[in-house]
Amino acid sequence: MQRVTGFGGFFFRADDSYGLAEWYKIHLGIDPVPKSADDLPWIQEAGPTIFAPFERDTTYFAQDKSFMLNFRVSDMDAMIEQLTASGVSVVEKEAMPGIGRFAHLSDPEGTPIELWEPAAS
């Protein structure tokens, strides 16, 4: 059986697509979509990727949103400090032994974002 080899992109609508792309670049370091063949897209580090449909009535993330973005981070404390220094509200979640640490925030358009610092293996 052929399998996909990874996430190639995530595409979604935004009220201010340029401004939102800049917010992700400034706060999370995600390069925007290349404008030419000479530009590079965001290159993520290899690591675990969770693909998890949730029950429609989940309370784990905003109930008025159909998805939540999850980004791996290598230093949760430094990332939270960086975000809060920029005025971004971050809520730390309970760590899960063997899985890692989590924090939640939202982008300027209300998209729920989860930061995940995987547990050391």
Short mmCIF file of C-alpha atoms in Angstrom, two decimals:
data_model
loop_
_atom_site.label_atom_id
_atom_site.label_comp_id
_atom_site.label_asym_id
_atom_site.label_seq_id
_atom_site.Cartn_x
_atom_site.Cartn_y
_atom_site.Cartn_z
CA MET A 1 0.00 0.00 0.00
CA GLN A 2 1.29 3.46 -0.87
CA ARG A 3 1.38 5.92 2.03
CA VAL A 4 1.75 9.67 2.18
CA THR A 5 5.21 10.75 3.33
CA GLY A 6 4.24 13.75 5.45
CA PHE A 7 2.29 16.97 5.59
CA GLY A 8 2.89 19.05 2.47
CA GLY A 9 0.90 22.07 3.57
CA PHE A 10 -2.09 23.38 5.43
CA PHE A 11 -4.42 25.73 3.56
CA PHE A 12 -7.17 27.78 5.15
CA ARG A 13 -9.19 30.95 4.65
CA ALA A 14 -8.39 34.17 6.50
CA ASP A 15 -9.88 37.63 6.66
CA ASP A 16 -6.38 39.15 6.34
CA SER A 17 -4.21 36.48 4.73
CA TYR A 18 -1.14 38.74 4.39
CA GLY A 19 -1.35 40.01 7.97
CA LEU A 20 -1.95 36.53 9.34
CA ALA A 21 1.03 35.12 7.40
CA GLU A 22 3.17 37.91 8.91
CA TRP A 23 1.90 37.09 12.42
CA TYR A 24 2.92 33.44 11.99
CA LYS A 25 6.33 34.52 10.68
CA ILE A 26 6.96 37.02 13.48
CA HIS A 27 5.65 34.98 16.41
CA LEU A 28 6.24 31.35 15.40
CA GLY A 29 8.97 31.61 12.75
CA ILE A 30 6.89 30.09 9.94
CA ASP A 31 8.03 31.41 6.57
CA PRO A 32 5.18 32.47 4.26
CA VAL A 33 4.38 30.82 0.94
CA PRO A 34 7.22 31.43 -1.55
CA LYS A 35 6.55 34.06 -4.19
CA SER A 36 9.06 32.59 -6.67
CA ALA A 37 10.95 29.37 -7.34
CA ASP A 38 14.00 30.96 -5.69
CA ASP A 39 12.23 31.42 -2.34
CA LEU A 40 12.02 28.55 0.15
CA PRO A 41 8.90 27.56 2.06
CA TRP A 42 8.98 26.89 5.80
CA ILE A 43 11.06 23.76 6.36
CA GLN A 44 10.03 21.88 9.48
CA GLU A 45 12.26 19.65 11.54
CA ALA A 46 11.63 15.93 11.29
CA GLY A 47 9.65 14.59 14.19
CA PRO A 48 6.35 13.10 15.25
CA THR A 49 3.17 14.37 13.64
CA ILE A 50 -0.18 13.58 15.21
CA PHE A 51 -3.20 13.24 12.92
CA ALA A 52 -6.22 13.01 15.21
CA PRO A 53 -9.88 13.58 14.41
CA PHE A 54 -11.69 14.68 17.57
CA GLU A 55 -15.33 14.14 18.46
CA ARG A 56 -17.45 17.05 17.22
CA ASP A 57 -18.39 18.05 20.78
CA THR A 58 -14.80 18.12 22.13
CA THR A 59 -13.95 20.85 24.59
CA TYR A 60 -10.19 20.44 24.06
CA PHE A 61 -10.17 23.44 21.70
CA ALA A 62 -12.58 26.21 20.64
CA GLN A 63 -15.97 24.72 19.88
CA ASP A 64 -16.65 27.20 17.07
CA LYS A 65 -13.55 25.99 15.16
CA SER A 66 -13.27 22.79 13.18
CA PHE A 67 -9.52 22.39 13.66
CA MET A 68 -6.60 23.28 15.92
CA LEU A 69 -3.00 23.70 14.78
CA ASN A 70 -0.34 21.87 16.79
CA PHE A 71 3.30 22.93 16.52
CA ARG A 72 6.27 21.12 18.07
CA VAL A 73 8.69 23.32 20.05
CA SER A 74 12.08 22.45 21.51
CA ASP A 75 11.97 24.86 24.49
CA MET A 76 8.48 25.55 25.80
CA ASP A 77 9.60 28.03 28.45
CA ALA A 78 11.55 30.15 25.94
CA MET A 79 8.67 30.06 23.43
CA ILE A 80 6.12 31.11 26.04
CA GLU A 81 8.42 33.92 27.22
CA GLN A 82 8.89 35.12 23.62
CA LEU A 83 5.17 35.08 22.89
CA THR A 84 4.07 36.77 26.09
CA ALA A 85 6.76 39.45 25.65
CA SER A 86 5.09 40.19 22.29
CA GLY A 87 1.67 40.48 23.92
CA VAL A 88 0.38 37.03 22.91
CA SER A 89 -1.73 35.36 25.59
CA VAL A 90 -0.58 31.78 26.29
CA VAL A 91 -2.22 29.25 28.61
CA GLU A 92 -0.03 26.41 29.83
CA LYS A 93 -1.73 23.03 29.99
CA GLU A 94 -0.98 20.08 32.22
CA ALA A 95 2.01 18.05 31.07
CA MET A 96 1.37 14.45 30.08
CA PRO A 97 4.05 12.04 31.38
CA GLY A 98 5.82 10.34 28.48
CA ILE A 99 4.07 12.61 25.94
CA GLY A 100 5.28 16.11 26.81
CA ARG A 101 4.22 19.64 27.71
CA PHE A 102 1.47 21.67 26.08
CA ALA A 103 0.40 25.30 25.86
CA HIS A 104 -2.54 26.90 24.07
CA LEU A 105 -2.93 30.23 22.28
CA SER A 106 -4.87 31.66 19.36
CA ASP A 107 -3.78 33.56 16.27
CA PRO A 108 -5.28 37.03 15.61
CA GLU A 109 -8.26 35.46 13.80
CA GLY A 110 -9.06 33.08 16.65
CA THR A 111 -7.56 29.88 15.24
CA PRO A 112 -6.66 27.65 18.19
CA ILE A 113 -2.97 26.72 18.38
CA GLU A 114 -1.37 24.13 20.61
CA LEU A 115 2.36 24.16 21.28
CA TRP A 116 3.84 20.76 22.10
CA GLU A 117 7.25 20.09 23.62
CA PRO A 118 7.59 16.32 23.21
CA ALA A 119 8.93 14.41 26.20
CA ALA A 120 12.59 13.53 26.00
CA SER A 121 13.03 10.01 24.73
#
